[in-house]
Amino acid sequence: MEFTTQMDAAKKGIVTKEMEKVAKKEKMEVEELRSLVAEGKVAIPANKNHKSLDPEAIGEGLRTKINVNLGISKDCPSIDAELEKVQTAIDMKAEAIMDLSSFGKTEEFRKRLVDMSPAMIGTVPIYDAVGFYDKELKDITAQEFLDVVEKHGKDGVDFVTIHAGINGETAEVFKRNKRITNIVSRGGSLMYAWMELNGKENPFFEHYDKLLDICEKYDITLSLGDACRPGCISDATDASQVKELMVLGELTLRAWERNVQVMIEGPGHMAINEIEANMVLEKKLCHGAPFYVLGPIVTDIAPGYDHITSAIGGAIAASHGADFLCYVTPAEHLRLPNLEDMKEGIIASKIAAHAGDIAKGVKGAKNVDNEMSRRRQKLDWKGMFELAIDPEKAQRYRAESMPEHEDSCTMCGKMCSMRNMNKVMEGKDINILREDE
């Protein structure tokens, strides 16, 4: 039996090779996974032209995945530098990489990225439109926006962020409800500006069926962008954000009717006490579609440390149902991240994702923590490093300050609780002051 997309196959009862691989990774029965894909509660972004892909799934009951943002800009246009980051992100087992290139002819970088990456690849086609056509934003036509999406589909992009929810109605709600930071989504601000400059409806909303034609053709997953995500905690959960979310819920159903997979993008900056309610709201209004969050960043006063503010919010969001975390680096709000910034962002995001998985009871999530605890109890340093999220840093810290006795560390020395409890439990004497072992 033939099928057009992963969702089409799932609805027809077909188990694809991508479903088989994902089910094995997730330790899930493949029929359960297929059912979730058919319902739209799980997405498997897998463009037919992405030949190097090692598929992953995003959604209900699965491990929380992380995304790494990369790409060239006018001020930092080095393709080689970005490709070094790509390889590092792949080595660090990021499940997704988004190419946010926003300068010049980005096709070379995008194609090389797709060719080399087993991780799923995402893009924001509106970023590429200005450079692709060498036109000012106002002069780009609706058809030209759609043609850029098609080009990304041909190139093998697995998911695209499309800001279709900032339609005329949402724009009016935004105008009536003042914010401190207005529209902070880069793609969302570009689309709003295009609408205002041309006095026209959002072309991705107006021609949504044509967009779905493209997505169905290549099996591109639609990541419905949150143009009105809050850019500060004061703007969170306001009328603009909620109005757009309602529109995205309607667009989700229309996409599923065409067997196009959907993810919903979410906040943004948000106080800790609002995160749980936002996760419930998204899942309710968007019919259980996978939720993809940037952060949330839980305070606005930590430039240079926003990988931490984001990890705090990400862990809480994941514990309450967020399925996909977009990493944030220490360079957020300041500059294009360098390689070390990227590494710190990945580690922080992986910690948040894993903490969320433990809280929401993902199958097997606690196993590695329990094994780490057993190795700590045994003072098995090599074994601990093998399980660490960042073994390189853990080994370097220990090597920089070696204790007199190798079964302890320089914090506690012979007062180490693990060392002394092991001795006592074995019926041995404890020697804190004496020189003998």
Coordinates of C-alpha atoms in Angstrom, one line a residue:
M1 CA 0.0 0.0 0.0
E2 CA 1.4 3.4 -0.9
F3 CA 1.5 6.4 1.5
T4 CA 2.5 10.1 1.2
T5 CA 3.6 11.0 4.8
Q6 CA 4.4 9.3 8.1
M7 CA 0.9 10.3 9.3
D8 CA -0.7 8.9 6.2
A9 CA 1.0 5.6 6.6
A10 CA 0.1 5.5 10.3
K11 CA -3.6 6.2 9.6
K12 CA -3.5 3.4 7.0
G13 CA -2.1 0.9 9.5
I14 CA 1.4 0.9 7.8
V15 CA 4.5 0.7 10.0
T16 CA 7.3 2.6 8.2
K17 CA 11.0 1.9 8.7
E18 CA 11.2 5.2 10.5
M19 CA 8.6 4.0 13.0
E20 CA 10.4 0.8 13.5
K21 CA 13.7 2.6 14.3
V22 CA 12.0 5.1 16.6
A23 CA 10.1 2.4 18.5
K24 CA 13.3 0.5 19.2
K25 CA 15.0 3.7 20.5
E26 CA 12.0 4.6 22.7
K27 CA 11.5 1.0 24.0
M28 CA 7.9 1.2 22.8
E29 CA 5.7 -1.2 21.0
V30 CA 5.6 -0.1 17.4
E31 CA 1.8 -0.4 17.2
E32 CA 1.5 2.1 20.1
L33 CA 3.8 4.5 18.3
R34 CA 2.0 4.1 15.0
S35 CA -1.3 4.9 16.8
L36 CA 0.2 8.1 18.3
V37 CA 1.5 9.2 14.9
A38 CA -1.9 8.6 13.4
E39 CA -3.5 10.8 16.1
G40 CA -1.0 13.6 15.7
K41 CA 0.3 13.2 19.2
V42 CA 3.7 12.1 17.9
A43 CA 5.6 13.5 14.9
I44 CA 8.5 11.8 13.1
P45 CA 10.1 14.6 11.0
A46 CA 11.6 12.7 8.1
N47 CA 11.8 14.5 4.7
K48 CA 11.9 11.9 1.9
N49 CA 15.0 13.6 0.5
H50 CA 17.0 13.5 3.8
K51 CA 19.0 10.4 3.1
S52 CA 21.4 10.6 6.0
L53 CA 18.6 10.9 8.6
D54 CA 18.6 8.7 11.7
P55 CA 14.9 9.3 12.6
E56 CA 13.7 10.5 16.0
A57 CA 10.1 11.1 17.2
I58 CA 8.7 14.0 19.2
G59 CA 5.6 13.8 21.4
E60 CA 3.6 12.0 24.0
G61 CA 5.3 9.4 26.1
L62 CA 8.7 9.8 24.4
R63 CA 12.0 11.1 25.6
T64 CA 12.2 14.9 25.5
K65 CA 14.3 15.9 22.5
I66 CA 16.5 19.0 22.1
N67 CA 17.2 21.3 19.1
V68 CA 20.4 23.2 18.4
N69 CA 20.2 26.5 16.5
L70 CA 23.0 27.2 14.1
G71 CA 23.6 29.2 10.9
I72 CA 25.4 32.1 9.3
S73 CA 24.6 35.8 9.7
K74 CA 25.9 39.0 7.9
D75 CA 28.3 39.7 10.8
C76 CA 29.4 36.1 11.1
P77 CA 29.2 34.5 7.6
S78 CA 31.8 31.7 7.9
I79 CA 30.2 28.4 6.7
D80 CA 33.2 26.4 7.9
A81 CA 32.8 27.7 11.5
E82 CA 29.2 26.8 11.5
L83 CA 29.9 23.3 10.0
E84 CA 32.4 22.7 12.9
K85 CA 29.5 23.5 15.3
V86 CA 27.3 21.1 13.3
Q87 CA 29.7 18.2 13.7
T88 CA 30.1 19.0 17.4
A89 CA 26.3 19.1 17.9
I90 CA 26.0 15.7 16.1
D91 CA 28.8 14.2 18.3
M92 CA 27.0 15.5 21.4
K93 CA 23.9 13.6 20.1
A94 CA 21.5 16.6 19.6
E95 CA 18.4 15.2 18.0
A96 CA 17.7 18.2 15.9
I97 CA 19.6 21.1 14.3
M98 CA 17.9 24.2 13.0
D99 CA 19.6 26.2 10.2
L100 CA 18.7 29.9 11.1
S101 CA 21.0 31.3 8.4
S102 CA 19.8 34.9 7.6
F103 CA 22.4 36.2 5.2
G104 CA 23.2 35.8 1.5
K105 CA 22.9 32.6 -0.5
T106 CA 22.3 30.0 2.2
E107 CA 21.7 27.1 0.0
E108 CA 25.3 25.8 0.2
F109 CA 25.3 25.6 4.0
R110 CA 21.8 24.0 4.1
K111 CA 22.7 21.3 1.5
R112 CA 25.9 20.4 3.3
L113 CA 24.1 20.3 6.6
V114 CA 21.4 18.0 5.3
D115 CA 24.0 15.7 3.6
M116 CA 26.1 15.3 6.8
S117 CA 23.5 15.2 9.5
P118 CA 21.8 12.2 11.0
A119 CA 19.9 14.6 13.2
M120 CA 16.6 16.0 11.9
I121 CA 17.0 19.4 10.2
G122 CA 14.7 22.4 10.6
T123 CA 14.7 25.8 8.9
V124 CA 12.7 29.1 9.0
P125 CA 12.1 29.8 5.3
I126 CA 11.2 33.4 5.7
Y127 CA 14.8 34.1 6.9
D128 CA 16.0 32.8 3.5
A129 CA 13.6 34.7 1.3
V130 CA 15.3 38.1 1.4
G131 CA 18.7 36.6 0.4
F132 CA 17.2 34.1 -2.0
Y133 CA 15.4 36.7 -4.1
D134 CA 17.8 39.6 -3.3
K135 CA 14.7 41.7 -2.7
E136 CA 13.5 43.9 0.2
L137 CA 11.0 42.2 2.4
K138 CA 8.1 44.3 1.2
D139 CA 8.6 43.3 -2.4
I140 CA 8.5 39.6 -1.9
T141 CA 5.2 38.0 -3.2
A142 CA 3.1 35.4 -1.5
Q143 CA 4.0 32.9 -4.2
E144 CA 7.7 33.6 -3.6
F145 CA 7.4 32.8 0.1
L146 CA 5.8 29.5 -0.8
D147 CA 8.5 28.8 -3.4
V148 CA 11.2 29.1 -0.8
V149 CA 9.4 26.5 1.4
E150 CA 9.4 24.2 -1.6
K151 CA 13.1 24.8 -2.2
H152 CA 13.8 23.8 1.4
G153 CA 11.6 20.7 0.9
K154 CA 13.6 19.7 -2.2
D155 CA 16.8 20.2 -0.2
G156 CA 15.7 17.7 2.4
V157 CA 14.6 19.8 5.4
D158 CA 12.6 17.8 7.9
F159 CA 10.6 20.5 9.6
V160 CA 9.9 24.2 8.8
T161 CA 8.9 26.9 11.2
I162 CA 6.0 28.8 9.6
H163 CA 4.4 31.8 11.3
A164 CA 0.9 31.3 10.0
G165 CA -0.8 32.2 13.2
I166 CA 0.0 35.9 13.1
N167 CA -3.0 36.5 10.8
G168 CA -5.1 39.7 10.4
E169 CA -7.2 38.9 13.5
T170 CA -4.1 38.1 15.7
A171 CA -2.4 41.3 14.5
E172 CA -5.5 43.3 15.6
V173 CA -5.4 41.7 19.0
F174 CA -1.7 42.6 19.3
K175 CA -2.4 46.2 18.4
R176 CA -5.1 46.5 21.0
N177 CA -3.0 44.9 23.8
K178 CA 0.2 46.7 24.4
R179 CA 3.4 44.8 25.3
I180 CA 6.8 45.8 26.7
T181 CA 8.7 44.0 24.0
N182 CA 6.2 43.9 21.1
I183 CA 6.9 40.9 18.8
V184 CA 10.3 39.4 19.5
S185 CA 10.1 36.4 17.2
R186 CA 12.4 37.2 14.3
G187 CA 10.3 35.4 11.7
G188 CA 7.1 36.7 13.3
S189 CA 8.3 40.3 13.2
L190 CA 9.2 39.9 9.6
M191 CA 5.8 38.5 8.7
Y192 CA 4.0 41.2 10.7
A193 CA 6.1 43.9 9.0
W194 CA 5.3 42.4 5.5
M195 CA 1.6 42.5 6.3
E196 CA 1.7 46.1 7.5
L197 CA 3.8 47.3 4.6
N198 CA 1.6 45.6 2.0
G199 CA -1.8 45.9 3.7
K200 CA -2.4 42.2 3.1
E201 CA -3.2 39.0 4.9
N202 CA -0.4 36.7 6.0
P203 CA 0.4 34.7 2.9
F204 CA 1.0 31.5 4.8
F205 CA -2.4 31.8 6.4
E206 CA -4.2 32.9 3.3
H207 CA -2.6 30.2 1.1
Y208 CA -2.4 27.6 3.8
D209 CA -3.7 24.8 1.6
K210 CA -0.9 25.5 -0.9
L211 CA 1.6 25.3 2.0
L212 CA 0.1 21.9 2.9
D213 CA 0.5 20.7 -0.7
I214 CA 4.3 21.3 -0.3
C215 CA 4.5 19.7 3.1
E216 CA 2.6 16.6 2.0
K217 CA 4.8 16.3 -1.2
Y218 CA 8.1 16.0 0.7
D219 CA 6.7 14.9 4.1
I220 CA 7.8 18.1 5.8
T221 CA 6.6 18.5 9.4
L222 CA 5.0 21.9 10.1
S223 CA 6.4 23.6 13.1
L224 CA 3.8 26.2 13.6
G225 CA 5.7 29.2 14.9
D226 CA 4.8 31.4 17.8
A227 CA 5.2 34.9 16.4
C228 CA 3.6 36.3 19.6
R229 CA 5.7 34.4 22.0
P230 CA 6.5 36.6 25.0
G231 CA 9.9 38.3 24.9
C232 CA 9.8 39.2 28.6
I233 CA 8.0 37.7 31.6
S234 CA 5.6 40.7 31.8
D235 CA 4.2 39.8 28.3
A236 CA 3.7 36.1 29.0
T237 CA 0.2 34.5 28.7
D238 CA -1.3 37.7 27.3
A239 CA -4.1 38.1 24.8
S240 CA -1.7 38.1 21.8
Q241 CA 0.0 34.8 22.8
V242 CA -3.3 33.1 23.5
K243 CA -5.1 34.3 20.4
E244 CA -2.3 33.0 18.2
L245 CA -2.4 29.7 20.0
M246 CA -6.1 29.4 19.2
V247 CA -5.4 30.0 15.5
L248 CA -2.6 27.4 15.6
G249 CA -5.0 24.9 17.0
E250 CA -7.3 25.4 14.1
L251 CA -4.4 25.2 11.6
T252 CA -3.3 21.9 13.3
L253 CA -6.6 20.2 12.5
R254 CA -6.4 21.4 8.9
A255 CA -2.9 20.0 8.5
W256 CA -3.9 16.6 10.0
E257 CA -6.8 16.4 7.5
R258 CA -4.1 16.4 4.8
N259 CA -1.8 14.0 6.7
V260 CA 0.8 16.7 7.4
Q261 CA 2.5 16.3 10.8
V262 CA 2.5 19.3 13.1
M263 CA 4.5 20.6 16.1
I264 CA 3.4 23.8 18.0
E265 CA 6.1 26.3 19.1
G266 CA 5.7 28.0 22.4
P267 CA 7.2 30.5 24.9
G268 CA 9.5 32.3 25.3
H269 CA 10.1 34.3 28.5
M270 CA 7.7 33.3 31.3
A271 CA 7.6 33.3 35.1
I272 CA 8.0 29.8 36.7
N273 CA 4.5 29.8 38.1
E274 CA 2.9 30.2 34.6
I275 CA 4.7 27.3 32.9
E276 CA 2.5 24.4 33.9
A277 CA -0.7 26.2 32.9
N278 CA 0.8 27.1 29.5
M279 CA 1.7 23.5 28.8
V280 CA -1.9 22.4 29.6
L281 CA -3.3 25.3 27.5
E282 CA -1.2 24.3 24.5
K283 CA -2.1 20.7 24.6
K284 CA -5.8 21.5 25.1
L285 CA -6.1 24.2 22.4
C286 CA -3.8 22.3 19.9
H287 CA -5.4 18.9 20.4
G288 CA -2.4 17.1 21.9
A289 CA 0.1 18.1 19.2
P290 CA 3.8 18.0 20.2
F291 CA 4.9 21.1 22.0
Y292 CA 8.3 22.7 21.1
V293 CA 9.4 25.4 23.5
L294 CA 12.2 28.0 23.6
G295 CA 13.2 27.9 27.2
P296 CA 11.0 29.1 28.7
I297 CA 13.4 31.7 30.1
V298 CA 12.3 32.4 33.6
T299 CA 13.9 35.8 34.4
D300 CA 14.9 38.7 32.2
I301 CA 18.0 39.8 34.1
A302 CA 20.6 37.2 33.3
P303 CA 22.3 38.0 30.0
G304 CA 25.4 35.7 29.8
Y305 CA 23.6 33.0 31.8
D306 CA 20.5 32.4 29.8
H307 CA 21.4 28.8 29.3
I308 CA 20.7 28.5 33.0
T309 CA 17.4 30.5 33.0
S310 CA 16.3 28.4 30.0
A311 CA 17.2 25.1 31.6
I312 CA 15.2 25.9 34.7
G313 CA 12.2 26.7 32.6
G314 CA 12.8 23.8 30.2
A315 CA 12.9 21.3 33.0
I316 CA 9.6 22.5 34.4
A317 CA 8.0 22.6 30.9
A318 CA 9.2 19.1 30.1
S319 CA 7.9 17.8 33.4
H320 CA 4.5 19.1 32.5
G321 CA 4.3 17.8 28.9
A322 CA 6.6 19.8 26.6
D323 CA 8.1 17.4 24.1
F324 CA 10.9 19.3 22.4
L325 CA 13.3 21.9 23.9
C326 CA 15.1 24.5 21.8
Y327 CA 18.5 25.1 23.4
V328 CA 19.5 28.5 24.6
T329 CA 23.2 29.5 25.0
P330 CA 25.0 31.9 27.3
A331 CA 25.2 34.2 24.2
E332 CA 21.4 34.6 24.0
H333 CA 20.4 38.3 23.6
L334 CA 24.1 39.2 23.1
R335 CA 25.7 37.7 20.0
L336 CA 26.0 34.7 17.7
P337 CA 27.0 31.8 19.8
N338 CA 30.5 30.4 19.3
L339 CA 31.5 26.7 19.7
E340 CA 31.9 26.8 23.5
D341 CA 28.6 28.7 23.9
M342 CA 26.9 26.0 21.8
K343 CA 28.4 23.2 23.9
E344 CA 27.2 24.8 27.1
G345 CA 23.7 25.3 25.6
I346 CA 23.5 21.7 24.6
I347 CA 24.5 20.4 28.0
A348 CA 22.1 22.7 29.8
S349 CA 19.3 21.7 27.5
K350 CA 20.0 17.9 27.8
I351 CA 20.0 18.3 31.6
A352 CA 16.6 20.0 31.5
A353 CA 15.2 17.4 29.1
H354 CA 16.4 14.5 31.2
A355 CA 15.1 16.0 34.4
G356 CA 11.7 16.5 32.7
D357 CA 11.7 12.9 31.5
I358 CA 12.3 11.6 35.1
A359 CA 9.4 13.8 36.4
K360 CA 6.9 12.7 33.7
G361 CA 7.8 9.0 34.0
V362 CA 9.3 8.3 30.6
K363 CA 10.1 4.6 30.4
G364 CA 13.7 3.9 31.6
A365 CA 14.6 7.5 32.3
K366 CA 15.7 6.9 35.8
N367 CA 17.8 3.9 35.0
V368 CA 21.0 5.8 34.2
D369 CA 20.6 7.9 37.4
N370 CA 20.3 4.8 39.5
E371 CA 23.4 3.3 37.9
M372 CA 25.3 6.5 38.5
S373 CA 24.3 6.3 42.2
R374 CA 25.6 2.8 42.4
R375 CA 28.9 3.8 40.9
R376 CA 29.1 6.8 43.3
Q377 CA 28.5 4.5 46.2
K378 CA 31.4 2.3 45.0
L379 CA 33.6 5.4 44.4
D380 CA 34.0 4.1 40.8
W381 CA 35.3 7.3 39.2
K382 CA 35.8 5.8 35.8
G383 CA 32.3 4.4 35.8
M384 CA 30.9 7.7 36.9
F385 CA 32.6 9.5 34.0
E386 CA 31.2 7.0 31.5
L387 CA 27.6 7.9 32.5
A388 CA 28.1 11.7 32.9
I389 CA 26.3 14.0 30.4
D390 CA 29.6 15.8 30.0
P391 CA 32.4 13.3 30.8
E392 CA 35.1 15.6 29.5
K393 CA 34.4 18.3 32.0
A394 CA 33.9 15.9 34.9
Q395 CA 37.3 14.3 34.2
R396 CA 39.0 17.6 33.8
Y397 CA 37.7 18.9 37.1
R398 CA 38.9 15.9 38.9
A399 CA 42.3 15.9 37.2
E400 CA 42.8 19.6 38.2
S401 CA 42.6 18.8 41.9
M402 CA 43.6 15.3 42.8
P403 CA 43.2 14.1 46.4
E404 CA 45.8 12.4 48.5
H405 CA 43.6 9.3 48.6
E406 CA 42.1 8.3 45.3
D407 CA 38.9 7.0 46.8
S408 CA 37.8 10.5 47.7
C409 CA 38.0 14.0 46.3
T410 CA 39.6 17.2 47.5
M411 CA 36.3 18.5 48.9
C412 CA 35.9 15.9 51.6
G413 CA 39.2 13.9 51.6
K414 CA 39.0 11.2 54.3
M415 CA 35.8 12.6 55.6
C416 CA 34.0 11.4 52.4
S417 CA 30.7 10.0 53.4
M418 CA 30.8 7.3 50.7
R419 CA 34.2 6.2 51.8
N420 CA 33.4 6.0 55.5
M421 CA 30.0 4.5 55.1
N422 CA 31.5 1.7 52.9
K423 CA 34.1 1.0 55.6
V424 CA 31.5 1.0 58.5
M425 CA 29.1 -1.2 56.5
E426 CA 32.0 -3.7 56.0
G427 CA 32.8 -3.6 59.7
K428 CA 36.0 -1.7 59.3
D429 CA 37.5 1.1 61.3
I430 CA 37.5 4.7 60.0
N431 CA 40.8 6.5 60.0
I432 CA 40.3 10.2 59.4
L433 CA 43.4 11.5 61.3
R434 CA 45.7 8.5 61.1
E435 CA 48.0 8.1 58.1
D436 CA 47.2 4.4 57.6
E437 CA 44.7 3.5 54.9

